[in-house]
Each structure stands twice: as C-alpha cells, then as structure tokens.
PDB file of C-alpha atoms in Angstrom:
ATOM      1  CA  MET T   1      27.640 -97.626 -40.582  1.00 37.00           C
ATOM      2  CA  THR T   2      26.299 -94.631 -38.680  1.00 38.00           C
ATOM      3  CA  GLN T   3      22.740 -95.881 -39.034  1.00 41.00           C
ATOM      4  CA  VAL T   4      23.645 -99.277 -37.640  1.00 43.00           C
ATOM      5  CA  ALA T   5      25.361 -97.753 -34.621  1.00 43.00           C
ATOM      6  CA  ALA T   6      22.453 -95.411 -33.957  1.00 44.00           C
ATOM      7  CA  GLY T   7      19.922 -98.215 -34.262  1.00 43.00           C
ATOM      8  CA  ALA T   8      21.857-100.437 -31.884  1.00 45.00           C
ATOM      9  CA  THR T   9      21.415 -97.989 -29.003  1.00 46.00           C
ATOM     10  CA  ALA T  10      17.708 -97.302 -29.542  1.00 52.00           C
ATOM     11  CA  ALA T  11      15.218 -98.475 -26.904  1.00 56.00           C
ATOM     12  CA  PRO T  12      13.151-101.509 -27.838  1.00 64.00           C
ATOM     13  CA  GLU T  13       9.725-100.850 -29.270  1.00 79.00           C
ATOM     14  CA  MET T  14       7.000-100.942 -26.643  1.00 80.00           C
ATOM     15  CA  GLN T  15       4.534-103.538 -27.836  1.00 85.00           C
ATOM     16  CA  MET T  16       1.436-104.259 -25.766  1.00 86.00           C
ATOM     17  CA  SER T  17      -2.254-104.986 -25.965  1.00 88.00           C
ATOM     18  CA  PRO T  18      -4.737-102.100 -25.906  1.00 89.00           C
ATOM     19  CA  GLU T  19      -5.772-103.162 -22.386  1.00 91.00           C
ATOM     20  CA  ARG T  20      -2.156-103.111 -21.168  1.00 89.00           C
ATOM     21  CA  ALA T  21      -1.608 -99.740 -22.862  1.00 91.00           C
ATOM     22  CA  LYS T  22      -4.517 -98.292 -20.871  1.00 93.00           C
ATOM     23  CA  GLN T  23      -3.037 -99.722 -17.667  1.00 92.00           C
ATOM     24  CA  VAL T  24       0.388 -98.260 -18.469  1.00 94.00           C
ATOM     25  CA  VAL T  25      -1.115 -94.819 -19.064  1.00 94.00           C
ATOM     26  CA  ARG T  26      -3.256 -94.956 -15.912  1.00 95.00           C
ATOM     27  CA  MET T  27      -0.358 -96.272 -13.822  1.00 96.00           C
ATOM     28  CA  THR T  28       1.984 -93.597 -15.171  1.00 96.00           C
ATOM     29  CA  LYS T  29      -0.498 -90.846 -14.310  1.00 96.00           C
ATOM     30  CA  SER T  30      -0.957 -92.256 -10.833  1.00 96.00           C
ATOM     31  CA  ILE T  31       2.788 -92.537 -10.276  1.00 96.00           C
ATOM     32  CA  ARG T  32       3.173 -88.946 -11.418  1.00 96.00           C
ATOM     33  CA  GLN T  33       0.577 -87.881  -8.814  1.00 95.00           C
ATOM     34  CA  HIS T  34       1.913 -89.960  -5.909  1.00 95.00           C
ATOM     35  CA  PHE T  35       5.660 -89.623  -6.420  1.00 95.00           C
ATOM     36  CA  PRO T  36       6.814 -85.999  -6.307  1.00 94.00           C
ATOM     37  CA  GLU T  37      10.372 -87.394  -6.314  1.00 91.00           C
ATOM     38  CA  LEU T  38       9.866 -88.165  -9.997  1.00 93.00           C
ATOM     39  CA  ALA T  39       8.850 -84.634 -10.984  1.00 92.00           C
ATOM     40  CA  GLN T  40      12.091 -84.099 -12.930  1.00 91.00           C
ATOM     41  CA  VAL T  41      11.723 -87.369 -14.853  1.00 93.00           C
ATOM     42  CA  GLN T  42      10.524 -86.898 -18.427  1.00 94.00           C
ATOM     43  CA  ASP T  43       7.154 -88.398 -19.354  1.00 93.00           C
ATOM     44  CA  ALA T  44       8.744 -90.690 -21.947  1.00 93.00           C
ATOM     45  CA  GLN T  45      11.118 -92.150 -19.346  1.00 94.00           C
ATOM     46  CA  LEU T  46       8.288 -92.628 -16.866  1.00 95.00           C
ATOM     47  CA  ILE T  47       6.098 -94.368 -19.433  1.00 94.00           C
ATOM     48  CA  TYR T  48       8.990 -96.581 -20.518  1.00 94.00           C
ATOM     49  CA  SER T  49       9.790 -97.635 -16.934  1.00 95.00           C
ATOM     50  CA  THR T  50       6.126 -98.338 -16.262  1.00 96.00           C
ATOM     51  CA  TRP T  51       5.939-100.456 -19.411  1.00 95.00           C
ATOM     52  CA  ARG T  52       9.148-102.316 -18.480  1.00 95.00           C
ATOM     53  CA  SER T  53       7.721-103.050 -15.039  1.00 95.00           C
ATOM     54  CA  PHE T  54       4.522-104.494 -16.469  1.00 93.00           C
ATOM     55  CA  LYS T  55       6.545-106.457 -19.030  1.00 92.00           C
ATOM     56  CA  ARG T  56       8.589-108.045 -16.236  1.00 93.00           C
ATOM     57  CA  ILE T  57       5.417-108.819 -14.300  1.00 91.00           C
ATOM     58  CA  ASP T  58       3.906-110.470 -17.382  1.00 88.00           C
ATOM     59  CA  GLN T  59       6.962-112.727 -17.640  1.00 89.00           C
ATOM     60  CA  THR T  60       6.558-114.115 -14.120  1.00 84.00           C
ATOM     61  CA  ASN T  61       4.076-116.646 -12.810  1.00 77.00           C
ATOM     62  CA  ASP T  62       3.691-114.802  -9.526  1.00 71.00           C
ATOM     63  CA  SER T  63       1.713-111.601  -9.999  1.00 77.00           C
ATOM     64  CA  ASP T  64       0.348-110.770  -6.556  1.00 90.00           C
ATOM     65  CA  TYR T  65       0.332-107.080  -5.679  1.00 93.00           C
ATOM     66  CA  GLN T  66       3.345-107.363  -3.352  1.00 94.00           C
ATOM     67  CA  THR T  67       5.487-108.939  -6.072  1.00 93.00           C
ATOM     68  CA  MET T  68       4.285-106.336  -8.543  1.00 94.00           C
ATOM     69  CA  ALA T  69       5.158-103.518  -6.121  1.00 96.00           C
ATOM     70  CA  ASP T  70       8.650-105.000  -5.748  1.00 96.00           C
ATOM     71  CA  VAL T  71       9.094-105.048  -9.531  1.00 95.00           C
ATOM     72  CA  PHE T  72       8.018-101.414  -9.838  1.00 96.00           C
ATOM     73  CA  PHE T  73      10.243-100.385  -6.945  1.00 97.00           C
ATOM     74  CA  HIS T  74      13.332-102.004  -8.416  1.00 96.00           C
ATOM     75  CA  GLU T  75      12.698-100.645 -11.912  1.00 96.00           C
ATOM     76  CA  PHE T  76      12.175 -97.082 -10.751  1.00 96.00           C
ATOM     77  CA  ASP T  77      14.820 -97.076  -8.013  1.00 96.00           C
ATOM     78  CA  ARG T  78      17.516 -98.574 -10.234  1.00 95.00           C
ATOM     79  CA  HIS T  79      16.832 -97.127 -13.667  1.00 91.00           C
ATOM     80  CA  LEU T  80      15.312 -93.724 -13.005  1.00 91.00           C
ATOM     81  CA  LEU T  81      16.698 -92.626  -9.657  1.00 93.00           C
ATOM     82  CA  ASN T  82      20.104 -94.324  -9.466  1.00 93.00           C
ATOM     83  CA  TYR T  83      19.137 -96.104  -6.229  1.00 96.00           C
ATOM     84  CA  GLN T  84      17.957 -92.905  -4.525  1.00 94.00           C
ATOM     85  CA  PHE T  85      15.223 -94.729  -2.565  1.00 96.00           C
ATOM     86  CA  SER T  86      17.526 -97.568  -1.502  1.00 96.00           C
ATOM     87  CA  LYS T  87      20.297 -95.221  -0.419  1.00 96.00           C
ATOM     88  CA  ALA T  88      17.802 -93.299   1.720  1.00 96.00           C
ATOM     89  CA  GLY T  89      16.528 -96.528   3.309  1.00 96.00           C
ATOM     90  CA  GLU T  90      13.032 -95.955   1.942  1.00 95.00           C
ATOM     91  CA  ASP T  91      12.602 -99.382   0.336  1.00 95.00           C
ATOM     92  CA  GLU T  92       9.556-100.529   2.299  1.00 97.00           C
ATOM     93  CA  VAL T  93       7.812 -97.145   2.289  1.00 96.00           C
ATOM     94  CA  VAL T  94       8.150 -96.801  -1.470  1.00 97.00           C
ATOM     95  CA  LYS T  95       7.112-100.410  -2.113  1.00 97.00           C
ATOM     96  CA  HIS T  96       4.010 -99.743  -0.014  1.00 97.00           C
ATOM     97  CA  ARG T  97       3.227 -96.669  -2.136  1.00 96.00           C
ATOM     98  CA  PHE T  98       3.487 -98.745  -5.326  1.00 97.00           C
ATOM     99  CA  PHE T  99       1.353-101.451  -3.696  1.00 97.00           C
ATOM    100  CA  ALA T 100      -1.378 -98.895  -2.929  1.00 96.00           C
ATOM    101  CA  ILE T 101      -1.359 -97.568  -6.488  1.00 96.00           C
ATOM    102  CA  LEU T 102      -1.513-101.069  -7.968  1.00 95.00           C
ATOM    103  CA  THR T 103      -4.404-102.198  -5.771  1.00 94.00           C
ATOM    104  CA  GLU T 104      -6.365 -99.097  -6.708  1.00 93.00           C
ATOM    105  CA  LEU T 105      -5.567 -99.474 -10.407  1.00 90.00           C
ATOM    106  CA  LEU T 106      -6.143-103.199 -10.825  1.00 86.00           C
ATOM    107  CA  GLN T 107      -9.264-103.778  -8.732  1.00 82.00           C
TER     108      GLN T 107
END
C-alpha cells in the first residue's frame, strides 16, 4: 500500500526525442543565465518546468515565438514562483525575456 501511495505522487517520466532533450538543456541553461529570480530554484525543478513548457507547445498547433513565450511565462510564473511575476505586474517584461531566449535558441 505504501508503494502505491508513493508512486501516485511521483512526477511523470520526462520522455522526449534526443533533439528535444538538447533544446530543454540549452533552454534551461539560458533561463538560468537570464533569470536571476530563479536562482533559488533547484536544477531538477527548472528542467522539469522547461520540459513541461515544451510539452505544452508540442501539443498546440500554434507554435510562434510569442505563443511559446506565453507558455513558458505561465509555467514558470504559476508553478515555480507562485505568481511572483504576475503579482509584480511584470507579465509583459518577462514574456519578452522568454521570447528573446526562444528566438536565440530556435533560430
């Protein structure tokens, strides 16, 4: 019974192609460099949120850089920072920062 309960709360396994894995690693490193607000976030959490963002992007038909930046913003603001960016009114500034990282990474 204990094993079942423990397994039920575990994070889903991150499955991705080798190409996507490289993008997740590169994006995570870039986020780490450009977002000092995330300095206290553990690497595993940052990688997981980056993967979740890309997973959500892969599930949509619209994958322009602006939409992608919105997905990253919402994932990080909601799940890692408990709406810290939104509460500070920094939505557009932070989305622009994600947009810049994505255009550099994916071109």
